XYZ file of C-alpha atoms in Angstrom:
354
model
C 27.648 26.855 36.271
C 30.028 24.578 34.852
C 30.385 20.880 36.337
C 33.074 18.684 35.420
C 33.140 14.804 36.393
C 35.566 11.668 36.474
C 34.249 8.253 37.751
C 30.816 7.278 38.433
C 31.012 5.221 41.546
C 28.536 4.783 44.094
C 28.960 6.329 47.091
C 27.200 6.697 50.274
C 26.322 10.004 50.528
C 23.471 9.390 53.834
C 23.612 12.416 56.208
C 22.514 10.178 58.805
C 24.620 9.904 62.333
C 27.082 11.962 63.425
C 30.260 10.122 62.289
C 31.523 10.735 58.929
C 31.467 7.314 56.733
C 34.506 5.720 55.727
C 35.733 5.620 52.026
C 34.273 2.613 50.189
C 37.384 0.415 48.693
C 39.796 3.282 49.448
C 37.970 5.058 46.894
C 37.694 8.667 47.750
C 35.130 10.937 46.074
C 36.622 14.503 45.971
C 35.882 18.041 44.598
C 37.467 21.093 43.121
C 35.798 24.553 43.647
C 36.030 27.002 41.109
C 34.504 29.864 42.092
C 35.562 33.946 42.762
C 35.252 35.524 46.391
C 32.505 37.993 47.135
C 35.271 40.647 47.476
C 35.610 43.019 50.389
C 32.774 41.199 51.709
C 33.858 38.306 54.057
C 30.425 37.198 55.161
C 28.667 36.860 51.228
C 32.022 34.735 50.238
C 31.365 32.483 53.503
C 27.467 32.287 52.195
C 28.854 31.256 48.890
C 30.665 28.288 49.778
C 27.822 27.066 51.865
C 26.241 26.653 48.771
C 29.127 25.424 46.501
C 29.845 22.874 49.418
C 26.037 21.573 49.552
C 26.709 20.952 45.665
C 29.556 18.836 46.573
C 27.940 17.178 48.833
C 24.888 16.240 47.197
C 27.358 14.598 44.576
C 28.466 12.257 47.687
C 32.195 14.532 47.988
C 34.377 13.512 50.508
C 36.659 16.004 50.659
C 36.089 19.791 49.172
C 38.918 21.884 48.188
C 38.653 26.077 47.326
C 41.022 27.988 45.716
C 44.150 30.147 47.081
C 42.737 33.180 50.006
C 38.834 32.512 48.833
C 37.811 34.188 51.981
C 39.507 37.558 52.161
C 40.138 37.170 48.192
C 42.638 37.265 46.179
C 43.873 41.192 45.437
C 44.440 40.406 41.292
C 45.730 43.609 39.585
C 46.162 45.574 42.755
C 49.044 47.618 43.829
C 48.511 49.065 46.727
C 50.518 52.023 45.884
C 53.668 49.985 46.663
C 56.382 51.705 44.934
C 60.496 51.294 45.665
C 61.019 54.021 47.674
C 59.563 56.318 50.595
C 56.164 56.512 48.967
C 54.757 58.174 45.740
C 51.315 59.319 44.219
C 49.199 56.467 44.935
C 50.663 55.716 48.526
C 47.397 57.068 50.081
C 45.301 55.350 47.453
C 47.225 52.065 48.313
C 46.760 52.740 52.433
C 43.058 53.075 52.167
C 42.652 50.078 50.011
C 44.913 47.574 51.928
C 42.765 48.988 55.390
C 39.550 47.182 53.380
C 41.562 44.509 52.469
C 42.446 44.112 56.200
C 39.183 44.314 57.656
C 38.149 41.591 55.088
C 40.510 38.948 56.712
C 39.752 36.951 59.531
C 41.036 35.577 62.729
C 42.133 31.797 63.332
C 40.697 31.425 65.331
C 37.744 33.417 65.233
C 34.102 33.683 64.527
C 34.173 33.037 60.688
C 36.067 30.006 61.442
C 33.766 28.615 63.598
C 31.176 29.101 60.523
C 33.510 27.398 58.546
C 34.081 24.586 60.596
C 30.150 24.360 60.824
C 29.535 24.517 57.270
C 32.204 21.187 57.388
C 30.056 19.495 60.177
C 26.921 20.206 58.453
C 27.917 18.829 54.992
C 29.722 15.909 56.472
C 33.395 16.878 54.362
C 36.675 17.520 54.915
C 37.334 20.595 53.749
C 40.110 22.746 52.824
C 40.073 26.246 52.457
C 42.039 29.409 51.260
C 41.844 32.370 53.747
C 43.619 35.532 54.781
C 44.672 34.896 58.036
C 44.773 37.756 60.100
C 47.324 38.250 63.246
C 47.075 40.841 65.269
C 48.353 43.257 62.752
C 50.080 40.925 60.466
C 47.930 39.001 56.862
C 49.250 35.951 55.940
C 48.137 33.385 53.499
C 46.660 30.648 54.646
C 45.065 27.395 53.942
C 42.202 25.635 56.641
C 41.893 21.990 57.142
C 38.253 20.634 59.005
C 36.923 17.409 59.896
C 33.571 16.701 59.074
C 32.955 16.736 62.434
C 33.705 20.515 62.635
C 37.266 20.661 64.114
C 39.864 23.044 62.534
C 42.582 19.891 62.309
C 44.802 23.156 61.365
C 46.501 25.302 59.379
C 49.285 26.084 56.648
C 51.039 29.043 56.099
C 52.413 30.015 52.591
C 56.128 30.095 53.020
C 57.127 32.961 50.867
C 54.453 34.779 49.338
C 55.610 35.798 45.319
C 56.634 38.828 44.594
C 54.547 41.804 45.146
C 52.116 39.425 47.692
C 54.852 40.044 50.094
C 53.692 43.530 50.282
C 50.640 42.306 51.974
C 51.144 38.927 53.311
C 53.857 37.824 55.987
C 56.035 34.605 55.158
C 54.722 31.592 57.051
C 57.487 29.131 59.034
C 58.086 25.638 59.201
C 55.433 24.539 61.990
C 52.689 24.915 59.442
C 54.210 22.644 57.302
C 51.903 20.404 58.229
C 50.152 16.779 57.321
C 46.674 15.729 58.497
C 45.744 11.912 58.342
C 42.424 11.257 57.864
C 40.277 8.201 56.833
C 40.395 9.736 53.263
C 43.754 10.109 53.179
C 46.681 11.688 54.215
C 46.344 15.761 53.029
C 48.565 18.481 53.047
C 48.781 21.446 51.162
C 51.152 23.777 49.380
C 49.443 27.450 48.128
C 50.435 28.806 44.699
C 54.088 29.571 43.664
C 55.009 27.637 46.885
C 54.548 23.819 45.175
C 57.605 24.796 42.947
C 59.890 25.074 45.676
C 61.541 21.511 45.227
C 62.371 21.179 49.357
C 58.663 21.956 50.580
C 57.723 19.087 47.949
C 59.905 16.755 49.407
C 58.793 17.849 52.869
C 55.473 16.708 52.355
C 56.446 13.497 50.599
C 58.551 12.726 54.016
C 55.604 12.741 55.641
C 53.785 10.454 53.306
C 51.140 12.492 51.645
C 48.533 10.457 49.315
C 46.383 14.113 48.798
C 48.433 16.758 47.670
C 46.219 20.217 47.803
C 47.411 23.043 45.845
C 44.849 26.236 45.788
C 46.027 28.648 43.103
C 46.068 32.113 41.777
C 48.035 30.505 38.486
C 46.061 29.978 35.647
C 48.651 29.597 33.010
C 49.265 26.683 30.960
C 52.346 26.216 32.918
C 50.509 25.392 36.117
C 48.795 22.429 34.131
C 52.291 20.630 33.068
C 53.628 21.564 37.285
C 50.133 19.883 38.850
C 51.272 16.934 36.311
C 54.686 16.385 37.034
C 54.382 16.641 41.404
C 51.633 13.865 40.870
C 53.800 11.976 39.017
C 57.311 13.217 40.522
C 55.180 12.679 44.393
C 53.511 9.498 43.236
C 50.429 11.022 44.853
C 47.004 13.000 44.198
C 46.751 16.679 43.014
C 44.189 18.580 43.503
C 44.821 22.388 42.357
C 41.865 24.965 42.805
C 41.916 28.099 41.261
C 38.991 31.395 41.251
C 37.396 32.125 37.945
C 36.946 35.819 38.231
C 35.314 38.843 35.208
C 36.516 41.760 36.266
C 32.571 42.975 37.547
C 33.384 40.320 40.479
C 35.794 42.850 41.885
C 34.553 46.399 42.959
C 34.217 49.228 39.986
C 36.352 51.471 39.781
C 37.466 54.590 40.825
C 37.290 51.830 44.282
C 39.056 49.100 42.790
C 41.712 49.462 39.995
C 43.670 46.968 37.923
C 47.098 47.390 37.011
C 48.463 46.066 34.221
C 46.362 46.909 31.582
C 46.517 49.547 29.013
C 43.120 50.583 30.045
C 40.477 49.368 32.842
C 39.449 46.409 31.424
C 35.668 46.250 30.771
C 32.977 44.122 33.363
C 32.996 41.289 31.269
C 36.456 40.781 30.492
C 37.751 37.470 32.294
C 40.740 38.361 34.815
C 41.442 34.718 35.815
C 40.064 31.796 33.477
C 40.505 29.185 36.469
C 41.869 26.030 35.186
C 41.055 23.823 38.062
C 42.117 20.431 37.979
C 42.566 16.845 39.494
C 45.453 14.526 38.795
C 46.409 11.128 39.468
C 49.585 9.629 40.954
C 50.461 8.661 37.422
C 50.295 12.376 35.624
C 47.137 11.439 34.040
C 44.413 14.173 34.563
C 41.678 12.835 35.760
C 39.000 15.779 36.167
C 39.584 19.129 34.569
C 40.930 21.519 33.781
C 37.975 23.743 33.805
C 38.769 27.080 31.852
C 34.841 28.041 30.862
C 33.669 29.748 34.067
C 32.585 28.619 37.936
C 31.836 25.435 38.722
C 32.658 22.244 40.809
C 35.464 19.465 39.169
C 35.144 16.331 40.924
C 36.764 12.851 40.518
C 37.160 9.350 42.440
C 40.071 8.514 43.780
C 41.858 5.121 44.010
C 44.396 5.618 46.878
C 45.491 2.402 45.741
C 46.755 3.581 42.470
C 49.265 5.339 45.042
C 51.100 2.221 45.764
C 51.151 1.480 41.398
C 53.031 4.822 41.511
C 55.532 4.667 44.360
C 56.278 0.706 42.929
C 58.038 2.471 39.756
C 59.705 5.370 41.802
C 59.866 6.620 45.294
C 61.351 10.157 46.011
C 61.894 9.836 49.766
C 61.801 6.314 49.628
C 63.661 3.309 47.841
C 64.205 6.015 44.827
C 66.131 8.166 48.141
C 70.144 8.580 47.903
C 70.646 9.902 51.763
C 74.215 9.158 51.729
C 74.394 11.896 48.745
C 71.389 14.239 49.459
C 69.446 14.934 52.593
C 66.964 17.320 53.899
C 66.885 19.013 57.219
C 63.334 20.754 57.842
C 63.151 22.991 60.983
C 59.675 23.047 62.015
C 59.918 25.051 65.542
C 57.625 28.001 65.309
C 60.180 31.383 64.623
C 59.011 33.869 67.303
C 60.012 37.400 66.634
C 60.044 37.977 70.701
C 60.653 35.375 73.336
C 59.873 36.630 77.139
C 61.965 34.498 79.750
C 59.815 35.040 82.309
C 56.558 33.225 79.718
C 55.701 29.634 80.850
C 57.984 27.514 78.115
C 54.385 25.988 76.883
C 52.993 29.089 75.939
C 53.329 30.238 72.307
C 53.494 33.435 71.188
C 50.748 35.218 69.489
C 52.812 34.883 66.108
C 53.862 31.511 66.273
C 52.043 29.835 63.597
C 51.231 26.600 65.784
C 47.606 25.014 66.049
């Protein structure tokens, strides 16, 4: 297992009492997981962060981030027979493997995330978690935020899942877009493809985040130079987390398939090289990026180098034209169905809220 450091301050890292200690000097000791899901097998992934977040914590982490869906996993190479169309060949194929894929997701909230938020009391972290969020009959993706006293502080939905995703996963709405301040800063989180929309960005910045979280599926070069620039364009922290996955982590095949290839790629052939990384509010990288395998990147932060940044330029701040540009963000849950005769403090089942 490959660990990658930045910083080597001394932090308290006691389990004693049942209040999580404060950050020394507004220095925050946090952690990248890079890891692969135990796919189509909900309960082993769960297992395997326990033990990935008892690494972080031994290190004296603060705050633990995984990678994009790490429980319910992240469906690289597959199709699921979705073709343009009224069906095709592999349509069966495709409706057998997305009923696995369903019964691998969980409920929020629900029994696994009661684990979860154990496994975040235990450990004494904040932690922050990819899942596939299950709703009634609906997956979305879906990122977890607990104390380290064990409460789920809440949730984000991804706004538009890319491409093919939203064959499986539902678009999330602007109640989840969400910011959580906590003595180790103020965190939010934008999944994948979603931290290049420029208006979810500046959402977040609004609402003065010092931790931006970005779990991944992107391992591309790309990605790197992105996590740089909304550091540096945010004047805040990035932490991206990504899955390093061979293909032998996924099921064999005739089970699972990969598209996309010429041929089905052999056990050992790396399907996602990871690239997890931390970055400061100036653009410099400050832990990472980790493209050898699975393993934990971890790195102090100085949420005082926050106020360095936002001293040169402030995006919703003194560096803000409102009189030229403005942003209007409408964060009412969107319910589908409304029922008049429902108390007017009742969501719906589908609304997103937490």
């Amino acid at each position: 297992m490959c660990v990658m450091e930045a910083g080597s301050a001394d932090m308290d890292t006691s389990a004693a009492g049942d209040e999580p200690s404060a950050p020394a000097a507004a220095t925050v000791r946090a952690t990248v997981v890079q890891a692969s899901t135990v796919f189509y097998d909900t309960p082993a992934t769960i297992d395997k962060a326990e033990g990935l977040i008892a690494e972080a914590a031994e290190k004296g982490s603060q705050l633990v981030l995984f990678p994009e869906v790490f429980v319910g996993g992240f469906p690289r190479g597959s199709t699921f027979g979705a073709v343009i169309g009224s069906g095709g060949p592999g349509l069966a194929k495709g409706k057998e493997d997305y009923r696995k894929y369903f019964a691998s997701a969980i409920d929020v909230p629900g029994p696994e995330v009661s684990r979860l938020g154990g496994l975040a009391a235990k450990y004494k972290v904040y932690l922050v978690i990819g899942v596939v969020e299950r709703d009634v009959y609906t997956l979305y993706n879906t990122v977890l935020f607990f104390s380290p006293l064990g409460e789920l502080l809440g949730k984000h939905r991804k706004l538009v899942p890319t491409a093919l995703e939203r064959a499986i996963w539902a678009c999330g709405d602007g109640s989840t877009l969400s910011l959580y301040d906590t003595p180790v800063g103020k965190i939010g989180a934008l999944l994948c493809w979603e931290s290049k929309m420029p208006l979810a960005r500046t959402a977040l910045y609004a609402k003065g985040i010092q931790i931006f979280c970005a779990p991944t599926a992107d391992d591309s070069e790309v990605w790197l130079a992105s996590m740089r620039h909304i550091a540096h364009e945010g004047g805040c922290f990035v932490m991206s987390a990504n899955q390093f996955c061979l293909r032998k982590d996924y099921p064999p095949p005739p089970g699972y398939t990969f598209a996309g290839f010429d041929q089905e790629p052999p056990p050992e052939t790396v399907v996602c090289c990871g690239g997890s990384v931390i970055v400061s509010p100036s653009g410099a990288v400050l832990a990472g990026p980790n493209y050898e395998g699975e393993g934990l990147v971890t790195a102090d932060l100085d949420l005082g180098e926050i106020v360095d940044a936002k001293f040169g330029f402030d995006v919703v701040g003194h560096s803000a034209r409102p009189e030229v540009l403005t942003l209007i963000v409408k964060d009412q849950p969107q319910i589908p169905v409304c029922f008049t005769s429902a108390s007017a403090n009742a969501p719906g089942p589908s609304s997103g809220s937490v």
